[in-house]
């Protein structure tokens, strides 16, 4: 909002006014969040008419077209697609246009998932800038900054995209001019916060173009153009004009630019250069029409990113861990809310809930989750007040969606409309205040799940029943972090996209839950542990035996029981001590990680408590700075589950769940959990790319800063392995991860920093984060083949844990009402096989026509449908989770009949297959096919097999997008 006031609204208003004044002028715009704020609140009718005209003339061009320019390192693919879809839906509904090019100039490193997403969205070319400084120099020298990128090994040439890496000048105009000590080319100066200057005179306005200096200006510009031309294969040079926070006073900018461009073109023989205003599309069209043959780049990404020997941008993989966690919880709640609402609308057309209001509630969370994907959002590279804005918007949207889900349950159960529903998500603090409550649990995944949900209760004596009054397995025990409450673990078995209702009642003697029994062990000094007499404490379930060393209270080994493989494994917390004084050397900040030295162990003593029950054993380890210290500084709660007969416990049994307690840290400390094994991993690490695919990360030794330059983002998955055994880590938020030694994997969990770099101080980017964080990681150990079958479904089970809501019971057994309730107990509305993921089931609400000619016509005639959202169109996405050849069974293509898949929602009348963001009919989408040595013919690529009779074959790693219409609509 401050940016809108200080400059961003003026960018759109003045640029639109200036473009109209000169037919040769052009402009590109990226982020829809700013544009939509301007369009809805600032733009006049005249501005709006001019925007329509400029878009038709191709002089204003939207590139990317998402809500934001998303970060590429720490975001989840679902959220990248969401924010792109939100922006594209607005642009298509409002203007009938569909962006064709990217401009990903500012994210800190480039992921291989992004080119695939942009190809699936229909883009013809992709543009990036921030890659390793030494790699960029090498590519620049060898004219290799442009290539055809096959970001996905399985989709390969079907979803490849031409990619342009910006040269060393990146996306800003170089401002040095040899004939003046003032800057050049930035005639509107720099934006002033918080208010624009009353007199229109901004700081740092460049020397205006005059008769006296125009030749010197032209020489400077031409020299820079020629320097760049030497780094590319064609004689077309992309010269970006502008930078961050520019063009807020477009008239002074364009009038000077006009003079300069005209002058160069009048003397083009002398300069050897001609210049024109262009959009990104104009540039790529020029390069495409040269018809050159391009090199292919495989699925290797450009992470991590360094701007110098000591500037490794790997700190932001962990910065503001709380924000990263909330952003992911919000994304997961949105996913649940979308499918819940879609089912409700389909099955209860005459419902009492206002659908338009409900959609607004969902849209508030769509907006917040989209917004936080920004490359200065979820990255943790914003100032505290901006972080607070993201948090507030996320919390507001989450609260709206929780209220919506609660009111749907009320409506479907015909509960008294004034009955009180209060809701809570994975939040132990706000549990059941008293007994005689019910707990509603919704499974947002399109598979049957068996898992535990945790509820905070005030005493031990209670029992749990299902809808039919049958007793449900549960375990209750003292809480690790609260002395006044107990944790109730309820075993839930729920089919896909369904909910169950459990009642929690005061104990009657017959059915009591298992009570976890606690044993506390003596705190052990780990610096002087007795190595002679080894005493090992076993904790066992059906899948694993974990041994703890009673001399140190640390984990000692894990045995996978089916194959009897044992891995020696110990875990400890360490801290990197980092420098905050720029006079003394490289610093760590929100973006950068620069370690002075190896990480230092933090604790000298470890306490142990083991809580044992029939369903779960929880091992609580407390880490102290000394044997006599009062308070622990770190904790690990490790949970192992035992599933009773009659339940499918495969996933539950195979995960060792760990929750950590980290913080508050001391200043200039970066906290890591290091897991050391006896696996011979050759220091090779694997990490996921945005939860979509896996990247191989061999350790690279550098002259300087090797620790930080070998950190990688882990969005969902990381693993190490030897020839037979793999140790896998699954996360519910992003972290930095590294393998600093053979058999080791370390995860950075938290950072607290302060530095005196003037830029960081000016923008309050010192990351003095005194919070406590409680991230969760699931460990899976087994053979490569065994973990292959588990990690995809387990990762999604962690991401999309069931949504838990609470309500008060109104006497007696809960009565059953409502179609969905009956269904949900017996059968699942939508179920997909285990190698597919139902990535989206939602009602987007867009009013655009899916016939392009019709949509363009209605926009031009000013007849866009106003009024209510469209509730008939259901957006469905299905993703294949496996790579080609990854697993003999799960990597096979899957045939899906969409009619029978969705029959629980009604009778499917029509299915349209669409591009990733929904704006193209795939049959009319013809992307540019760039010539490569492997594919010498150029042309258009149309790579989707269309669906016959609603049956589609989904191949490895495909993401297929459909509009579905049901009968009776």
mmCIF file with all atom_site columns, C-alpha atoms in Angstrom, residues 289-384:
data_model
loop_
_atom_site.group_PDB
_atom_site.id
_atom_site.type_symbol
_atom_site.label_atom_id
_atom_site.label_alt_id
_atom_site.label_comp_id
_atom_site.label_asym_id
_atom_site.label_entity_id
_atom_site.label_seq_id
_atom_site.pdbx_PDB_ins_code
_atom_site.Cartn_x
_atom_site.Cartn_y
_atom_site.Cartn_z
_atom_site.occupancy
_atom_site.B_iso_or_equiv
_atom_site.pdbx_formal_charge
_atom_site.auth_seq_id
_atom_site.auth_comp_id
_atom_site.auth_asym_id
_atom_site.auth_atom_id
_atom_site.pdbx_PDB_model_num
ATOM 1  C CA . UNK A 1 289 ? 12.808  -15.228 -36.898 1.00 0.00 ? 289 UNK A CA 1
ATOM 2  C CA . UNK A 1 290 ? 16.632  -15.568 -37.245 1.00 0.00 ? 290 UNK A CA 1
ATOM 3  C CA . UNK A 1 291 ? 15.999  -19.316 -37.406 1.00 0.00 ? 291 UNK A CA 1
ATOM 4  C CA . UNK A 1 292 ? 19.244  -20.317 -35.637 1.00 0.00 ? 292 UNK A CA 1
ATOM 5  C CA . UNK A 1 293 ? 19.918  -23.738 -34.113 1.00 0.00 ? 293 UNK A CA 1
ATOM 6  C CA . UNK A 1 294 ? 20.126  -23.588 -30.308 1.00 0.00 ? 294 UNK A CA 1
ATOM 7  C CA . UNK A 1 295 ? 21.815  -25.739 -27.683 1.00 0.00 ? 295 UNK A CA 1
ATOM 8  C CA . UNK A 1 296 ? 19.674  -27.794 -25.328 1.00 0.00 ? 296 UNK A CA 1
ATOM 9  C CA . UNK A 1 297 ? 20.037  -27.451 -21.554 1.00 0.00 ? 297 UNK A CA 1
ATOM 10 C CA . UNK A 1 298 ? 18.879  -30.388 -19.454 1.00 0.00 ? 298 UNK A CA 1
ATOM 11 C CA . UNK A 1 299 ? 16.977  -30.271 -16.161 1.00 0.00 ? 299 UNK A CA 1
ATOM 12 C CA . UNK A 1 300 ? 19.850  -28.845 -14.086 1.00 0.00 ? 300 UNK A CA 1
ATOM 13 C CA . UNK A 1 301 ? 18.833  -25.642 -12.328 1.00 0.00 ? 301 UNK A CA 1
ATOM 14 C CA . UNK A 1 302 ? 20.731  -22.442 -11.442 1.00 0.00 ? 302 UNK A CA 1
ATOM 15 C CA . UNK A 1 303 ? 20.750  -22.799 -7.637  1.00 0.00 ? 303 UNK A CA 1
ATOM 16 C CA . UNK A 1 304 ? 22.320  -21.712 -5.399  1.00 0.00 ? 304 UNK A CA 1
ATOM 17 C CA . UNK A 1 305 ? 23.041  -18.145 -6.526  1.00 0.00 ? 305 UNK A CA 1
ATOM 18 C CA . UNK A 1 306 ? 26.181  -16.177 -5.618  1.00 0.00 ? 306 UNK A CA 1
ATOM 19 C CA . UNK A 1 307 ? 27.056  -12.605 -6.584  1.00 0.00 ? 307 UNK A CA 1
ATOM 20 C CA . UNK A 1 308 ? 30.674  -12.887 -5.428  1.00 0.00 ? 308 UNK A CA 1
ATOM 21 C CA . UNK A 1 309 ? 33.083  -15.217 -3.628  1.00 0.00 ? 309 UNK A CA 1
ATOM 22 C CA . UNK A 1 310 ? 31.562  -14.382 -0.204  1.00 0.00 ? 310 UNK A CA 1
ATOM 23 C CA . UNK A 1 311 ? 28.040  -13.499 -1.316  1.00 0.00 ? 311 UNK A CA 1
ATOM 24 C CA . UNK A 1 312 ? 26.144  -16.807 -1.360  1.00 0.00 ? 312 UNK A CA 1
ATOM 25 C CA . UNK A 1 313 ? 22.387  -16.126 -1.413  1.00 0.00 ? 313 UNK A CA 1
ATOM 26 C CA . UNK A 1 314 ? 21.583  -19.248 0.604   1.00 0.00 ? 314 UNK A CA 1
ATOM 27 C CA . UNK A 1 315 ? 20.454  -17.655 3.875   1.00 0.00 ? 315 UNK A CA 1
ATOM 28 C CA . UNK A 1 316 ? 16.965  -16.861 2.551   1.00 0.00 ? 316 UNK A CA 1
ATOM 29 C CA . UNK A 1 317 ? 16.243  -20.600 2.229   1.00 0.00 ? 317 UNK A CA 1
ATOM 30 C CA . UNK A 1 318 ? 15.602  -20.422 6.004   1.00 0.00 ? 318 UNK A CA 1
ATOM 31 C CA . UNK A 1 319 ? 15.005  -16.717 6.856   1.00 0.00 ? 319 UNK A CA 1
ATOM 32 C CA . UNK A 1 320 ? 11.746  -16.037 8.734   1.00 0.00 ? 320 UNK A CA 1
ATOM 33 C CA . UNK A 1 321 ? 10.914  -19.693 9.251   1.00 0.00 ? 321 UNK A CA 1
ATOM 34 C CA . UNK A 1 322 ? 7.605   -18.812 10.937  1.00 0.00 ? 322 UNK A CA 1
ATOM 35 C CA . UNK A 1 323 ? 6.386   -16.957 7.834   1.00 0.00 ? 323 UNK A CA 1
ATOM 36 C CA . UNK A 1 324 ? 7.493   -19.872 5.645   1.00 0.00 ? 324 UNK A CA 1
ATOM 37 C CA . UNK A 1 325 ? 5.522   -22.252 7.858   1.00 0.00 ? 325 UNK A CA 1
ATOM 38 C CA . UNK A 1 326 ? 2.345   -20.130 7.954   1.00 0.00 ? 326 UNK A CA 1
ATOM 39 C CA . UNK A 1 327 ? 2.488   -19.595 4.168   1.00 0.00 ? 327 UNK A CA 1
ATOM 40 C CA . UNK A 1 328 ? 2.480   -23.363 3.658   1.00 0.00 ? 328 UNK A CA 1
ATOM 41 C CA . UNK A 1 329 ? -0.276  -23.998 6.207   1.00 0.00 ? 329 UNK A CA 1
ATOM 42 C CA . UNK A 1 330 ? -2.361  -21.332 4.456   1.00 0.00 ? 330 UNK A CA 1
ATOM 43 C CA . UNK A 1 331 ? -1.738  -22.975 1.088   1.00 0.00 ? 331 UNK A CA 1
ATOM 44 C CA . UNK A 1 332 ? -2.786  -26.335 2.485   1.00 0.00 ? 332 UNK A CA 1
ATOM 45 C CA . UNK A 1 333 ? -5.944  -24.918 4.092   1.00 0.00 ? 333 UNK A CA 1
ATOM 46 C CA . UNK A 1 334 ? -6.844  -23.221 0.799   1.00 0.00 ? 334 UNK A CA 1
ATOM 47 C CA . UNK A 1 335 ? -6.426  -26.558 -1.003  1.00 0.00 ? 335 UNK A CA 1
ATOM 48 C CA . UNK A 1 336 ? -8.814  -28.201 1.486   1.00 0.00 ? 336 UNK A CA 1
ATOM 49 C CA . UNK A 1 337 ? -11.305 -25.329 1.399   1.00 0.00 ? 337 UNK A CA 1
ATOM 50 C CA . UNK A 1 338 ? -11.477 -25.340 -2.409  1.00 0.00 ? 338 UNK A CA 1
ATOM 51 C CA . UNK A 1 339 ? -12.422 -29.015 -2.745  1.00 0.00 ? 339 UNK A CA 1
ATOM 52 C CA . UNK A 1 340 ? -14.789 -28.812 0.239   1.00 0.00 ? 340 UNK A CA 1
ATOM 53 C CA . UNK A 1 341 ? -16.649 -25.854 -1.272  1.00 0.00 ? 341 UNK A CA 1
ATOM 54 C CA . UNK A 1 342 ? -16.702 -27.437 -4.757  1.00 0.00 ? 342 UNK A CA 1
ATOM 55 C CA . UNK A 1 343 ? -18.365 -30.589 -3.406  1.00 0.00 ? 343 UNK A CA 1
ATOM 56 C CA . UNK A 1 344 ? -20.847 -28.525 -1.431  1.00 0.00 ? 344 UNK A CA 1
ATOM 57 C CA . UNK A 1 345 ? -21.897 -26.445 -4.453  1.00 0.00 ? 345 UNK A CA 1
ATOM 58 C CA . UNK A 1 346 ? -22.228 -29.567 -6.587  1.00 0.00 ? 346 UNK A CA 1
ATOM 59 C CA . UNK A 1 347 ? -24.283 -31.537 -4.069  1.00 0.00 ? 347 UNK A CA 1
ATOM 60 C CA . UNK A 1 348 ? -26.325 -28.798 -2.428  1.00 0.00 ? 348 UNK A CA 1
ATOM 61 C CA . UNK A 1 349 ? -27.412 -26.452 -5.212  1.00 0.00 ? 349 UNK A CA 1
ATOM 62 C CA . UNK A 1 350 ? -30.230 -25.018 -3.092  1.00 0.00 ? 350 UNK A CA 1
ATOM 63 C CA . UNK A 1 351 ? -28.043 -24.408 -0.076  1.00 0.00 ? 351 UNK A CA 1
ATOM 64 C CA . UNK A 1 352 ? -28.598 -21.777 2.561   1.00 0.00 ? 352 UNK A CA 1
ATOM 65 C CA . UNK A 1 353 ? -25.043 -20.427 2.275   1.00 0.00 ? 353 UNK A CA 1
ATOM 66 C CA . UNK A 1 354 ? -24.547 -17.478 -0.066  1.00 0.00 ? 354 UNK A CA 1
ATOM 67 C CA . UNK A 1 355 ? -22.198 -18.807 -2.732  1.00 0.00 ? 355 UNK A CA 1
ATOM 68 C CA . UNK A 1 356 ? -20.911 -15.367 -3.714  1.00 0.00 ? 356 UNK A CA 1
ATOM 69 C CA . UNK A 1 357 ? -19.930 -14.583 -0.124  1.00 0.00 ? 357 UNK A CA 1
ATOM 70 C CA . UNK A 1 358 ? -18.328 -18.004 0.182   1.00 0.00 ? 358 UNK A CA 1
ATOM 71 C CA . UNK A 1 359 ? -16.288 -17.432 -2.965  1.00 0.00 ? 359 UNK A CA 1
ATOM 72 C CA . UNK A 1 360 ? -15.118 -14.070 -1.560  1.00 0.00 ? 360 UNK A CA 1
ATOM 73 C CA . UNK A 1 361 ? -13.869 -15.888 1.529   1.00 0.00 ? 361 UNK A CA 1
ATOM 74 C CA . UNK A 1 362 ? -11.879 -18.301 -0.632  1.00 0.00 ? 362 UNK A CA 1
ATOM 75 C CA . UNK A 1 363 ? -10.634 -15.442 -2.817  1.00 0.00 ? 363 UNK A CA 1
ATOM 76 C CA . UNK A 1 364 ? -9.225  -13.606 0.219   1.00 0.00 ? 364 UNK A CA 1
ATOM 77 C CA . UNK A 1 365 ? -6.978  -16.611 0.885   1.00 0.00 ? 365 UNK A CA 1
ATOM 78 C CA . UNK A 1 366 ? -6.149  -17.097 -2.808  1.00 0.00 ? 366 UNK A CA 1
ATOM 79 C CA . UNK A 1 367 ? -4.953  -13.486 -2.850  1.00 0.00 ? 367 UNK A CA 1
ATOM 80 C CA . UNK A 1 368 ? -2.896  -13.837 0.363   1.00 0.00 ? 368 UNK A CA 1
ATOM 81 C CA . UNK A 1 369 ? -1.253  -17.128 -0.656  1.00 0.00 ? 369 UNK A CA 1
ATOM 82 C CA . UNK A 1 370 ? -0.504  -15.742 -4.140  1.00 0.00 ? 370 UNK A CA 1
ATOM 83 C CA . UNK A 1 371 ? 0.951   -12.536 -2.744  1.00 0.00 ? 371 UNK A CA 1
ATOM 84 C CA . UNK A 1 372 ? 3.361   -14.200 -0.301  1.00 0.00 ? 372 UNK A CA 1
ATOM 85 C CA . UNK A 1 373 ? 4.996   -16.185 -3.143  1.00 0.00 ? 373 UNK A CA 1
ATOM 86 C CA . UNK A 1 374 ? 6.708   -12.899 -4.138  1.00 0.00 ? 374 UNK A CA 1
ATOM 87 C CA . UNK A 1 375 ? 10.514  -13.065 -4.305  1.00 0.00 ? 375 UNK A CA 1
ATOM 88 C CA . UNK A 1 376 ? 10.675  -10.752 -1.278  1.00 0.00 ? 376 UNK A CA 1
ATOM 89 C CA . UNK A 1 377 ? 7.810   -12.495 0.543   1.00 0.00 ? 377 UNK A CA 1
ATOM 90 C CA . UNK A 1 378 ? 8.098   -16.160 1.513   1.00 0.00 ? 378 UNK A CA 1
ATOM 91 C CA . UNK A 1 379 ? 11.863  -15.687 1.097   1.00 0.00 ? 379 UNK A CA 1
ATOM 92 C CA . UNK A 1 380 ? 11.957  -13.733 4.386   1.00 0.00 ? 380 UNK A CA 1
ATOM 93 C CA . UNK A 1 381 ? 13.759  -10.833 2.699   1.00 0.00 ? 381 UNK A CA 1
ATOM 94 C CA . UNK A 1 382 ? 11.254  -8.143  3.694   1.00 0.00 ? 382 UNK A CA 1
ATOM 95 C CA . UNK A 1 383 ? 11.256  -5.677  6.592   1.00 0.00 ? 383 UNK A CA 1
ATOM 96 C CA . UNK A 1 384 ? 9.300   -6.608  9.752   1.00 0.00 ? 384 UNK A CA 1
#
